[in-house]
Structure formats: C-alpha cells, structure tokens
GROMACS .gro file of C-alpha atoms in nm:
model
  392
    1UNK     CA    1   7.575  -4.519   0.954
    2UNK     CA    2   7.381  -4.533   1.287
    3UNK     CA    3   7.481  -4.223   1.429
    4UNK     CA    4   7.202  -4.041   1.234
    5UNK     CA    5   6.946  -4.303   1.405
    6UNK     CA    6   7.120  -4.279   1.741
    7UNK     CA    7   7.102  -3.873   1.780
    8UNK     CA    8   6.739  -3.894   1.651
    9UNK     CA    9   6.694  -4.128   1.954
   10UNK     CA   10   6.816  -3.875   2.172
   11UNK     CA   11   6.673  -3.642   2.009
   12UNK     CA   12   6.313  -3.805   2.073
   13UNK     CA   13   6.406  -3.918   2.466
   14UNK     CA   14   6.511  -3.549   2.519
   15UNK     CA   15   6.182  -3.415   2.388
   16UNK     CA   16   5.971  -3.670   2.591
   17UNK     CA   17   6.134  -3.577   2.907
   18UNK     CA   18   6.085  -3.176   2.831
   19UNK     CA   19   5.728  -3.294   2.784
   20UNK     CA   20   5.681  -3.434   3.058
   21UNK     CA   21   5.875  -3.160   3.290
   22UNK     CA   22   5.586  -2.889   3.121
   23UNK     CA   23   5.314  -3.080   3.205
   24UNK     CA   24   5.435  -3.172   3.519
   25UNK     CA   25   5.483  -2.814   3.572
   26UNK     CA   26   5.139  -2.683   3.460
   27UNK     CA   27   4.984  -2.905   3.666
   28UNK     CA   28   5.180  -2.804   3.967
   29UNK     CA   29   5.170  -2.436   3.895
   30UNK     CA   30   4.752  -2.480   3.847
   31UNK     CA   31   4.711  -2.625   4.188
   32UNK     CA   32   4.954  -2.399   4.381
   33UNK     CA   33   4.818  -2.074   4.196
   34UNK     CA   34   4.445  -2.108   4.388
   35UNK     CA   35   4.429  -2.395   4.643
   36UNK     CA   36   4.149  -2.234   4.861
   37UNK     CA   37   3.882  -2.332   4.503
   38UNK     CA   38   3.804  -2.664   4.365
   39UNK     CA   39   3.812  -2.535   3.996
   40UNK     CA   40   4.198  -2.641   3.917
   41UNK     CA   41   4.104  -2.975   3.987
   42UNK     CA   42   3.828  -3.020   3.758
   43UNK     CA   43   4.005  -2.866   3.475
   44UNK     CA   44   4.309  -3.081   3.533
   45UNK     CA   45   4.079  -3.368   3.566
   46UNK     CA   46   3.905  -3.231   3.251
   47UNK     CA   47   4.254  -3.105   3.040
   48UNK     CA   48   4.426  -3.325   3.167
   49UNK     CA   49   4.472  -3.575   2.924
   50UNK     CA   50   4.451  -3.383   2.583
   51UNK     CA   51   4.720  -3.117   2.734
   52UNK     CA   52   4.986  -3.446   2.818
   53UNK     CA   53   4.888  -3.567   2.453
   54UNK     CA   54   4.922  -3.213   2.267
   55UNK     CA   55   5.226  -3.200   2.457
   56UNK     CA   56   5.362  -3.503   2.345
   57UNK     CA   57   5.274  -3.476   1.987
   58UNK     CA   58   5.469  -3.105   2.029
   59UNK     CA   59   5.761  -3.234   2.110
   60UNK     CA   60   5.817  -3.564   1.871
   61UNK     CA   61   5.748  -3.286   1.591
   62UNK     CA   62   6.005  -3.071   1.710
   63UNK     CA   63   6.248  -3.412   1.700
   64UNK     CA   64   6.138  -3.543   1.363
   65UNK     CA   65   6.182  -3.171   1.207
   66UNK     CA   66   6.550  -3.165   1.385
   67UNK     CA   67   6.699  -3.539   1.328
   68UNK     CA   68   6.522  -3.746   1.142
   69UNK     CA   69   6.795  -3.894   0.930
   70UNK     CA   70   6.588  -3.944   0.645
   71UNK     CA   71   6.522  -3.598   0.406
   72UNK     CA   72   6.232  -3.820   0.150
   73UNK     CA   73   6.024  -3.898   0.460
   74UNK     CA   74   6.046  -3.596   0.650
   75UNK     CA   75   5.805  -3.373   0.450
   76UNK     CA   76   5.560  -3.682   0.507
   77UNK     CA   77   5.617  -3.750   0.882
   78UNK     CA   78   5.567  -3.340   0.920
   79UNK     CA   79   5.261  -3.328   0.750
   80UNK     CA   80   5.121  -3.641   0.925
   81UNK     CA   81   5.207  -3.460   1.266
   82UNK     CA   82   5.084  -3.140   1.153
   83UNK     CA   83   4.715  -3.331   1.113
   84UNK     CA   84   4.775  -3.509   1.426
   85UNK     CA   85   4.850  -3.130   1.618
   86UNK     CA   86   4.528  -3.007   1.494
   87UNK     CA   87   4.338  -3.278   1.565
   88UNK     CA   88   4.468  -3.292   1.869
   89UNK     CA   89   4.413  -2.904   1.999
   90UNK     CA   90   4.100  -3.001   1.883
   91UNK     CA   91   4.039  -3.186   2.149
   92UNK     CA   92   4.205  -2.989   2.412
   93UNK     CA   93   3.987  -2.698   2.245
   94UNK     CA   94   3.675  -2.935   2.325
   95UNK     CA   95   3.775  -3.017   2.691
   96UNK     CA   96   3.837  -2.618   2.768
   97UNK     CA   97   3.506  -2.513   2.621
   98UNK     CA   98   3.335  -2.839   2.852
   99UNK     CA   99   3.540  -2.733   3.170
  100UNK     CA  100   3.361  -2.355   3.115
  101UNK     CA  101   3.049  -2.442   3.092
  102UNK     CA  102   3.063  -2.718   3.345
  103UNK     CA  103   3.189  -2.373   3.574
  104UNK     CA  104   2.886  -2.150   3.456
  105UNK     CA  105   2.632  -2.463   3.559
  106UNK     CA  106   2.758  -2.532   3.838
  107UNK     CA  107   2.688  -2.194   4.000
  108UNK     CA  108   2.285  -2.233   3.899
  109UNK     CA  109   2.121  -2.516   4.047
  110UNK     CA  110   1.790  -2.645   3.957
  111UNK     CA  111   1.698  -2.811   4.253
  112UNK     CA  112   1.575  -2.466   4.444
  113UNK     CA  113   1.214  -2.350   4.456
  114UNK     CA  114   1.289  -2.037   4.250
  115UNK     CA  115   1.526  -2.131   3.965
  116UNK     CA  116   1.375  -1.961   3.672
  117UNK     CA  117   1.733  -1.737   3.626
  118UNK     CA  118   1.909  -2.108   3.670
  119UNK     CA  119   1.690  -2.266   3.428
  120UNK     CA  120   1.762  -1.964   3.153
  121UNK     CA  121   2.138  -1.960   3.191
  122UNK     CA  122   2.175  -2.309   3.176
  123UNK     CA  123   1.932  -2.309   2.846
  124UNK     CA  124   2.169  -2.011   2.696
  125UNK     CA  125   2.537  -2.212   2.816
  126UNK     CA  126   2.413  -2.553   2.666
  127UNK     CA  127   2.341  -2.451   2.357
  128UNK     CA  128   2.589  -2.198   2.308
  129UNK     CA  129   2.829  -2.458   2.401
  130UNK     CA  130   2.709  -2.725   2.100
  131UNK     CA  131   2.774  -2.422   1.905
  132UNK     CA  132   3.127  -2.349   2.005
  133UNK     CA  133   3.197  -2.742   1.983
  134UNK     CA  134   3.054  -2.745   1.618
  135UNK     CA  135   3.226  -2.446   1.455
  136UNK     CA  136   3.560  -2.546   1.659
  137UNK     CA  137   3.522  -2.908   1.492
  138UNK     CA  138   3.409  -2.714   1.184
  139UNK     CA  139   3.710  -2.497   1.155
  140UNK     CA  140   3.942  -2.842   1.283
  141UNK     CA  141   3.843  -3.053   0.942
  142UNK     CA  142   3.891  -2.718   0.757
  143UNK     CA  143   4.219  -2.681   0.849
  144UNK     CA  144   4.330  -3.010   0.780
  145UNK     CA  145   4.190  -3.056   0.452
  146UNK     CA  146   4.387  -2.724   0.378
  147UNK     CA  147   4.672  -2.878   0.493
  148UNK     CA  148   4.664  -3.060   0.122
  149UNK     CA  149   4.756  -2.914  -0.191
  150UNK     CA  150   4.504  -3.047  -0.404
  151UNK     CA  151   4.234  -2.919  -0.131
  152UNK     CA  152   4.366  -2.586  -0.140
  153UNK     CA  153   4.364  -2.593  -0.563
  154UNK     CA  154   3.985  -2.710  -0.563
  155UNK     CA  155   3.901  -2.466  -0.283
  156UNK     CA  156   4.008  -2.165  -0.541
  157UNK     CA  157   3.689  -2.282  -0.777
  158UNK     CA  158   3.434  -2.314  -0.483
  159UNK     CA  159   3.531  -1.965  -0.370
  160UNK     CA  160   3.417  -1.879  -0.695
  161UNK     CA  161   3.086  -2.058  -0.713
  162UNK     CA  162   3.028  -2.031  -0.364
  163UNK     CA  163   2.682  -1.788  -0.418
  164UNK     CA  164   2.571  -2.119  -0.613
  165UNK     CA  165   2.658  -2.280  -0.351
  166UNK     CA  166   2.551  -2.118  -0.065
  167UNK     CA  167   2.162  -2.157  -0.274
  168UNK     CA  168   2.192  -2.461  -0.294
  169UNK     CA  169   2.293  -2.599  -0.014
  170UNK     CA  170   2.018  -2.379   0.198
  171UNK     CA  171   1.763  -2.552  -0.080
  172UNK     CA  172   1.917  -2.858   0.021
  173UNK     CA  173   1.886  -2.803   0.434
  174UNK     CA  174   1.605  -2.613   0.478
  175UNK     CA  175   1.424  -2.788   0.749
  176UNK     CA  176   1.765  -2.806   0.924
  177UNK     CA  177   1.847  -2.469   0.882
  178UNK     CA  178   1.516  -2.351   1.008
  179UNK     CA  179   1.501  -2.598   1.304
  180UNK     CA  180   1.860  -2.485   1.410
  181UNK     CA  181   1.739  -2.114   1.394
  182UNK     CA  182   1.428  -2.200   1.611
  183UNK     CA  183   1.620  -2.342   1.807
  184UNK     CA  184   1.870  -2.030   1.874
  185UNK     CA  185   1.525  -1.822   1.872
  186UNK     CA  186   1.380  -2.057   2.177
  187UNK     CA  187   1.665  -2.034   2.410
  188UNK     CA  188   1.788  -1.631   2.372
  189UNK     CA  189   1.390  -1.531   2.361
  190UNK     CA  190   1.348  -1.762   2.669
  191UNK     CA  191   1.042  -1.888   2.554
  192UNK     CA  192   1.159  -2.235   2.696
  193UNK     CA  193   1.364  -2.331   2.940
  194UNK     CA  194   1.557  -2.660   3.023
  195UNK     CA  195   1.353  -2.789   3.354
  196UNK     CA  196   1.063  -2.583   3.214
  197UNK     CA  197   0.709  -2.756   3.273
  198UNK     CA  198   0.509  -2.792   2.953
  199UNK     CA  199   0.193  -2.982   2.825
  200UNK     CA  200   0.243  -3.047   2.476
  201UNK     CA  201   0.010  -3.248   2.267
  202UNK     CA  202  -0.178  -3.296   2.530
  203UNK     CA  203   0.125  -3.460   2.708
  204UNK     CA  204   0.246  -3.327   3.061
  205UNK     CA  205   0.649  -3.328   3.102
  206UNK     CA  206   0.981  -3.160   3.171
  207UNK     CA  207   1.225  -3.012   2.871
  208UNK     CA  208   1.515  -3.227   2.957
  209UNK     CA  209   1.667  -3.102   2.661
  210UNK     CA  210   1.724  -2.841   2.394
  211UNK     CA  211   1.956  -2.903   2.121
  212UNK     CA  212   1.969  -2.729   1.796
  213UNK     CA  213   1.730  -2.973   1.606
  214UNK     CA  214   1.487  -3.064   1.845
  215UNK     CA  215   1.345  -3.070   2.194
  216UNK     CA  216   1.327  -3.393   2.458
  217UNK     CA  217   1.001  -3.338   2.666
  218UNK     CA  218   1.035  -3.609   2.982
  219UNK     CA  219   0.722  -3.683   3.019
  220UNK     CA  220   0.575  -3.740   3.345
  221UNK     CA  221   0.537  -4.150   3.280
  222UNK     CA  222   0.912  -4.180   3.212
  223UNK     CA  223   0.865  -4.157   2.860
  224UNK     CA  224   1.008  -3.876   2.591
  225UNK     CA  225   0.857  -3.687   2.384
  226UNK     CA  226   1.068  -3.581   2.105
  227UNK     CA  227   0.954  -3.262   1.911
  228UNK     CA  228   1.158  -3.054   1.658
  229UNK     CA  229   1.213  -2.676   1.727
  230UNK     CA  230   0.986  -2.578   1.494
  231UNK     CA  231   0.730  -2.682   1.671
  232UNK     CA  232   0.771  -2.429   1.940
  233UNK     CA  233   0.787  -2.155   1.711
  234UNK     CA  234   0.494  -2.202   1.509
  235UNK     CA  235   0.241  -2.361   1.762
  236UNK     CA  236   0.054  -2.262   2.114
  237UNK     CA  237   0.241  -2.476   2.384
  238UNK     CA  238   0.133  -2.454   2.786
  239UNK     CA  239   0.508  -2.329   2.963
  240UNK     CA  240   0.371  -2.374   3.318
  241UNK     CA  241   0.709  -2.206   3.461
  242UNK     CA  242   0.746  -1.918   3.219
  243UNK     CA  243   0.751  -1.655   3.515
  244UNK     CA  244   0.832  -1.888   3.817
  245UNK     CA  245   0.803  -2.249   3.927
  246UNK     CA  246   0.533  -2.130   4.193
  247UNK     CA  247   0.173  -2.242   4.003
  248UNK     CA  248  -0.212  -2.237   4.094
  249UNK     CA  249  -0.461  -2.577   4.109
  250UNK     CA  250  -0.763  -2.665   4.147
  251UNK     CA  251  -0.964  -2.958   4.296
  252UNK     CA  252  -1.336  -2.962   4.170
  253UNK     CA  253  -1.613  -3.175   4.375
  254UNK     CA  254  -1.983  -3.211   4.274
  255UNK     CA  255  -2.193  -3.290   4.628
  256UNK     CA  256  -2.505  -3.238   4.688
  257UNK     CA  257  -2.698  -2.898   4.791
  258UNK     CA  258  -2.699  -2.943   5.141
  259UNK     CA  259  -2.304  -2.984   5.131
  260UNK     CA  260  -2.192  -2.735   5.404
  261UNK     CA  261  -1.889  -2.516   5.254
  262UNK     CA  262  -1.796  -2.401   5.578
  263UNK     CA  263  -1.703  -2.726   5.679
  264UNK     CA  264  -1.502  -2.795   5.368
  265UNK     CA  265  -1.324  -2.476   5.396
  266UNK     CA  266  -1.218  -2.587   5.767
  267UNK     CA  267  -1.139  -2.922   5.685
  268UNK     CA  268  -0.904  -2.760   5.400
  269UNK     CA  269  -0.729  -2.566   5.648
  270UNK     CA  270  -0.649  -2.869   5.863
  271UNK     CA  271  -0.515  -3.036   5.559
  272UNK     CA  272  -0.251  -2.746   5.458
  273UNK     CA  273  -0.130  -2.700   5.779
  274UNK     CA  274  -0.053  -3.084   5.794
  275UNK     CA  275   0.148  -3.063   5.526
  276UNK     CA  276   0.462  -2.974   5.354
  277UNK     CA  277   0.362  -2.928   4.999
  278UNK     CA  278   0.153  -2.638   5.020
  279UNK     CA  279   0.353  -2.347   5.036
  280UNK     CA  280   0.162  -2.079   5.193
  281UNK     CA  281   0.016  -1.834   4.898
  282UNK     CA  282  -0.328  -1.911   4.831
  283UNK     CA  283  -0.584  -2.134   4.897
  284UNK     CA  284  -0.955  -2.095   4.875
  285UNK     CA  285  -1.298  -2.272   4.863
  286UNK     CA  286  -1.604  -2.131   4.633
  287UNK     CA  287  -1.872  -2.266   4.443
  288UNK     CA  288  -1.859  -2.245   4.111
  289UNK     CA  289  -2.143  -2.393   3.956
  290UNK     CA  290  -2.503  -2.540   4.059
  291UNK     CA  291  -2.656  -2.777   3.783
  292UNK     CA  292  -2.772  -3.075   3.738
  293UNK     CA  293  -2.914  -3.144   4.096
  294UNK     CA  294  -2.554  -3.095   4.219
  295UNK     CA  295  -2.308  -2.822   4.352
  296UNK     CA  296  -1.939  -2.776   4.217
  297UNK     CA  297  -1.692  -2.664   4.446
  298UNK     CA  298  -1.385  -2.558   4.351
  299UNK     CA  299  -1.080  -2.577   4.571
  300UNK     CA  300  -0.776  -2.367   4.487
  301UNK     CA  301  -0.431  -2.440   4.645
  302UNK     CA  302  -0.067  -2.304   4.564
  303UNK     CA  303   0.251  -2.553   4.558
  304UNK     CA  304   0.638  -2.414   4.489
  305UNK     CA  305   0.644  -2.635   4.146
  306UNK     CA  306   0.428  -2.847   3.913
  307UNK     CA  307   0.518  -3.180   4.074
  308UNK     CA  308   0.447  -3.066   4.424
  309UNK     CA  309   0.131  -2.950   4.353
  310UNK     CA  310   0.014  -3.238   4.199
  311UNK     CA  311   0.058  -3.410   4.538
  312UNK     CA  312  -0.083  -3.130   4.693
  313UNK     CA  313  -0.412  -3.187   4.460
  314UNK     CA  314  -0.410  -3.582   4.533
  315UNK     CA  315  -0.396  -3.524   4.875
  316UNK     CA  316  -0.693  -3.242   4.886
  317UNK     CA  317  -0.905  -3.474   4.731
  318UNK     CA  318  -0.847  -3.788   4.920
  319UNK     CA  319  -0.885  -3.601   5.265
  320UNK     CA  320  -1.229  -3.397   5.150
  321UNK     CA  321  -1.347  -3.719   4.975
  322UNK     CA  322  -1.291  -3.890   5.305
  323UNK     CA  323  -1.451  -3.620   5.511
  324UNK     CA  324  -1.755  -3.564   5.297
  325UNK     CA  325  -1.826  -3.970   5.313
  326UNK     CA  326  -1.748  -3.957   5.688
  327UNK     CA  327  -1.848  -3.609   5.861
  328UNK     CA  328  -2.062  -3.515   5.624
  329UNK     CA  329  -2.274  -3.817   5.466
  330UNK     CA  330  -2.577  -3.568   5.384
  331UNK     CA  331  -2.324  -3.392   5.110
  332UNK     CA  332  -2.276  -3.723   4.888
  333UNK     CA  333  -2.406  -3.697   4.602
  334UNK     CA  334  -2.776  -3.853   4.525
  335UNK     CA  335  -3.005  -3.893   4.257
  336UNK     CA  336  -3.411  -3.750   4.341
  337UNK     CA  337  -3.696  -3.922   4.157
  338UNK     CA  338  -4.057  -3.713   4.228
  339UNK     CA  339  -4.383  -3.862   4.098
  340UNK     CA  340  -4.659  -3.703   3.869
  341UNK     CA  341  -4.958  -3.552   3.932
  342UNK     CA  342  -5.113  -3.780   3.720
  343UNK     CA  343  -4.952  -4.110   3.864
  344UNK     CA  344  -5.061  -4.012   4.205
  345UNK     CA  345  -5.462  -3.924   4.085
  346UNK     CA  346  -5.449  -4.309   3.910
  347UNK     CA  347  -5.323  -4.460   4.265
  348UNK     CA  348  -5.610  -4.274   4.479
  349UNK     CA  349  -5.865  -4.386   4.192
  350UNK     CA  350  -5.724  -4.740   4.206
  351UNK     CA  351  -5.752  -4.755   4.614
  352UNK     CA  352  -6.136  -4.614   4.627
  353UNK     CA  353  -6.261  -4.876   4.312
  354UNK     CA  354  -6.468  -5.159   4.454
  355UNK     CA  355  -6.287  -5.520   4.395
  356UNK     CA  356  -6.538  -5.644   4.120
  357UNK     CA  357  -6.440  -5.318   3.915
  358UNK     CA  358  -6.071  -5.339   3.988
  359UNK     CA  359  -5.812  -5.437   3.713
  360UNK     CA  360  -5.651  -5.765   3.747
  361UNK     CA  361  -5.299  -5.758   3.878
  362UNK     CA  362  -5.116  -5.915   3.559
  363UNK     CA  363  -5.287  -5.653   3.344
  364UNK     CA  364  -5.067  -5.440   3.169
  365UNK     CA  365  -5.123  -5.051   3.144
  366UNK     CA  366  -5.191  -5.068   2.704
  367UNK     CA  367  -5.304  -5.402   2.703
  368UNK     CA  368  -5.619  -5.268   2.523
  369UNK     CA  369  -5.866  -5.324   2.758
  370UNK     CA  370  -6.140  -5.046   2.855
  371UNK     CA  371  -5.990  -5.022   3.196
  372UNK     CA  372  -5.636  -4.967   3.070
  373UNK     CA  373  -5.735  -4.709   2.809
  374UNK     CA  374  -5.876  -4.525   3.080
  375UNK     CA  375  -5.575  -4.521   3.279
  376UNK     CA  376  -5.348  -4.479   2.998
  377UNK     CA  377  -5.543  -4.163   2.937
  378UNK     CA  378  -5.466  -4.058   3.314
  379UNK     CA  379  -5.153  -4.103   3.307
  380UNK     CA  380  -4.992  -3.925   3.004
  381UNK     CA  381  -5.276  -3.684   3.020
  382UNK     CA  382  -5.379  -3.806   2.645
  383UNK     CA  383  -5.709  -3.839   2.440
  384UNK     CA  384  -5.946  -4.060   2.531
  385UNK     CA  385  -5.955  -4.322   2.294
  386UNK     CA  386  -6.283  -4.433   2.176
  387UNK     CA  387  -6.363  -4.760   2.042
  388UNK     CA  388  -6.621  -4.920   1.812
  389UNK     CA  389  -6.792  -5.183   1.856
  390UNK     CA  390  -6.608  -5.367   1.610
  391UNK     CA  391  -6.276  -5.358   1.762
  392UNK     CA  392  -6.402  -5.423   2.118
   0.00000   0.00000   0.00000
C-alpha cells in the first residue's frame, strides 16, 4: 500500500537533486565560459532565481507525470503545473529581456558632454523593452487560459466575431491606442529623447521618462510634469538638445549711454577664463538696442549642456553687475529730468519783479489770482485768460 507513495518520494528527491546538479552546472559553465567580462555575473544575478525555480517546477512535473500513485488527481496536478511552467518562463522570459537591455544601457552613458547617440538608444531600448515585457505577459495569460477547455470552446466564437471586435474595442481605447502610437512615433522619429532638455508649458525640465502613455518632464524645481504622448505630437515643444547638449545664452543689461563696451567685453573675458563652465565656443558682447534713455547689451556665452549654462549666465551677471557698480559707476543706470523753456522764462521774470509786485510765497500757481493767471499762461504756453469785472 505505501510502496506507490514511497517510489513517488524517490521519485521527487531524485528530480530535486538533478535540479539542482543543472543549475549548479549552468551557473558554473556561465562563469568559466568568459571570466575576463562582468556580464555572466549580472545575468546570474539577474536569472538567477527564475532559472533555479523553472528548474524546479521541471522536474516535480516530470515526478508527478511518472509516480504519482493516484490516476483521478494526476490530470489535475499536470494541469496545475503546466500553469505554474508558464507562468514561471514567464518570468525567466522577463529577467532575460531586463538583463539585455540592462547590457545595451550600460554601454551609453549619459553623464558625457556629447550623449545625444546615448540619449536615442536608451529612448529606443526602454521602450522597446515595455513592449517585449507586455506582449510576452500578453502571450503568458493567453496561453494559460488556453490551457482550459471551456476557454478554448468560447475562443472558436470570438475568432468569428473578432472584426466586431477588433471595432469595438479600438472605439473603446482610442485615446490609449493613439497615446501608445505617439508614443512609438516620439522615440523611433527621435523627436525626444530621455535626458532631453525641454520647456513645456512654459515649464523648464528633463524627460526622465517615456513610456507608452505618457511623458515625466523633471522639472528643474524637483517637481514632474506629467504630459501624455499626444501632446508631443500635436503641439510646438522647445527640445533644447535635439542636435547636441552644447546650447547658446544670453545675458541682457540696460546701463546707461556712457557705459563703455570695451570694458565689459574685457571684464567678460576675465570671467570665462576663470571658469569651468564655459566651454570655449562662443562668446560675444554687442548692443542690441538703445531706447528709453538706456543701452541694452547683450552678452552671449556657450556652456556643454542646459544646466551648465545656466550657471554660466548667473555667474556673467553677478561679475558684470559687480563691475559696472564698482569700475564703472558712470554706466548705472539713471533717470534725466530737463526743464522747460517756459519754466525757466517764469523764474528769470520772478527774480527781476520788485518785492511789492511779487507773489506771496503760499500762493498757489491756479489759485485765481491776476498774478497766477499770468504765470499759468507762461507756463503751459496757454490763452490768456481774461476776466470781468464781475468775477474779479
């Protein structure tokens, strides 16, 4: 009566220990086969797992199917580890498809002054892998529910309808559907980048990620902006790093006209040389506009990214602010008030009338006396008002 049990014991302890002899093996074999590269270890570290489990799950099949005493719950138990394989080599499925990717990133950095090829082929690997993940997960659930006969008898009638199907269910996920397409559109067009500066909505940030619904924007606050595909497709963003991470800014000053340029640009060499963010393309002083009783002057510097030149522009302006109030007072800006003609006739008038004629001090300019309309007149250069007896 137990002997049944017993060799299905056996049975089971024998397939454990040839499961663990194979992945004792594999793992050996991976690390001897290329010891001079550090990839076997990250996809044992990666595989690892999943493989030992897979394994495992293998080999109790193999013991059920062969000596499991009882025949009514055999057809069970192998269905239930049939499941349990696929869900299983799922996984392992999931692992191998993170451990290649991980391998293609790894070779582009992002921290290099010129990483525009990085940026794009870490764009393309992370979204292709999301897509390899869903359709393996996809094609995982398929499988099992296949795995049931009642599945398989119902799948017969949607095979049938499936054009009604397919129309409604794109009905049904449109917005999805298109964001997911934008999304596929954005990354293999290269019209964004992961690491790619952008102002959007007014908003200055990094894409710190592109999935296939949406877009996170790390704003340059700490905050994130999220904003669906879509949006990408269908309105004008700024991509600051569309050709390069090398960019162009400017620093704008209004002095006064007797700033001296020539001193500026000097000054503006001393600054660059000092320093570490500019990186040696372009710089250059002009002025751009004269209005308003004031001079612009535009400064133009070159950094190696976004974030560097920002720095670059904080610390132009703080060092020319600093020199204009210091070496060069007579370029701050000032304000010029110049009196009339008219003001200054009134004055001289005022000066050469004899005391007894001369308006008392508290008297206002429209009080309504004969003196003030007389000076009123002088002043604003109106008609002489003339009064009747009556009013005066």
């Amino acid at each position: 009566m137990w002997e049944p049990w017993i060799e299905f014991a056996i049975a089971i302890l024998i397939c454990l220990a040839g499961a663990l002899i194979v992945t004792i093996a594999v793992t050996l074999i991976t690390k001897l086969a290329v010891r001079k590269v550090e990839w076997p270890k990250e996809l044992v570290h990666r595989c690892r797992r999943p493989f030992r489990v897979f394994v495992l799950v293998i080999a109790l099949w193999v013991a059920v199917g062969a000596t499991f005493p009882d025949e009514d719950w055999k057809p069970g138990l192998s269905h239930l580890f049939l499941i349990v394989t696929i869900a299983v080599g799922t996984w392992l499925a999931i692992s191998l498809i993170m451990f290649g990717t991980d391998q293609m990133l790894g070779r582009y950095r992002l921290d290099v002054p010129d990483n525009r090829v990085a940026r794009r082929i870490r764009t393309q690997t992370l979204i292709l892998r999301r897509l390899a993940i869903a359709i393996v997960v996809v094609i995982a659930i398929g499988s099992i529910l296949l795995t049931f006969p009642q599945v398989q008898a119902i799948g017969a009638s949607v095979l049938a309808s499936a054009g009604i199907a397919s129309i409604v269910a794109g009905l049904a996920a449109q917005s999805t559907l298109a964001n997911m397409f934008a999304g596929i559109q954005l990354v293999f067009s290269e019209a964004l980048r992961v690491d790619d500066v952008v102002v959007v909505e007014g908003e200055w940030g990094r894409v710190g990620e592109i999935t296939l619904s949406y877009v996170v924007v790390n704003l340059w606050d700490e905050r994130r902006l999220i904003v669906p595909c879509t949006y990408f497709t269908q309105q004008a963003f700024t991509n600051w790093t569309r050709r390069g991470s090398e960019i162009l800014g400017t620093v704008e000053l209004d002095l006064d006209w007797r700033v001296p340029v020539e001193g500026i640009r000097e000054r503006l060499d001393e600054v660059l040389a000092d320093t570490d963010l500019w990186d040696g393309r372009s710089k250059s002083v002009q002025v751009t506009d004269a209005t308003g009783g004031h001079v612009q002057v535009r400064i133009v510097v070159s950094a190696a990214n976004a974030s560097l030149l920002w720095d670059l522009r904080c610390l132009v302006r703080e060092e020319l602010v600093a020199w204009a109030r210091t070496s060069a007072p007579a370029s701050l800006p000032v304000q010029r008030v110049e009196l009339s003609q008219f003001a200054t006739v009134a004055d001289a008038e005022k000066a050469d009338a004899p005391e007894s004629t001369a308006p008392h001090p508290r008297e206002g300019l429209f009080s309504g006396s004969e003196d003030a309309d007389r000076r009123a007149a002088e002043f604003t250069a109106a008609i002489p008002i003339v009064r009747s007896d009556e009013d005066r």
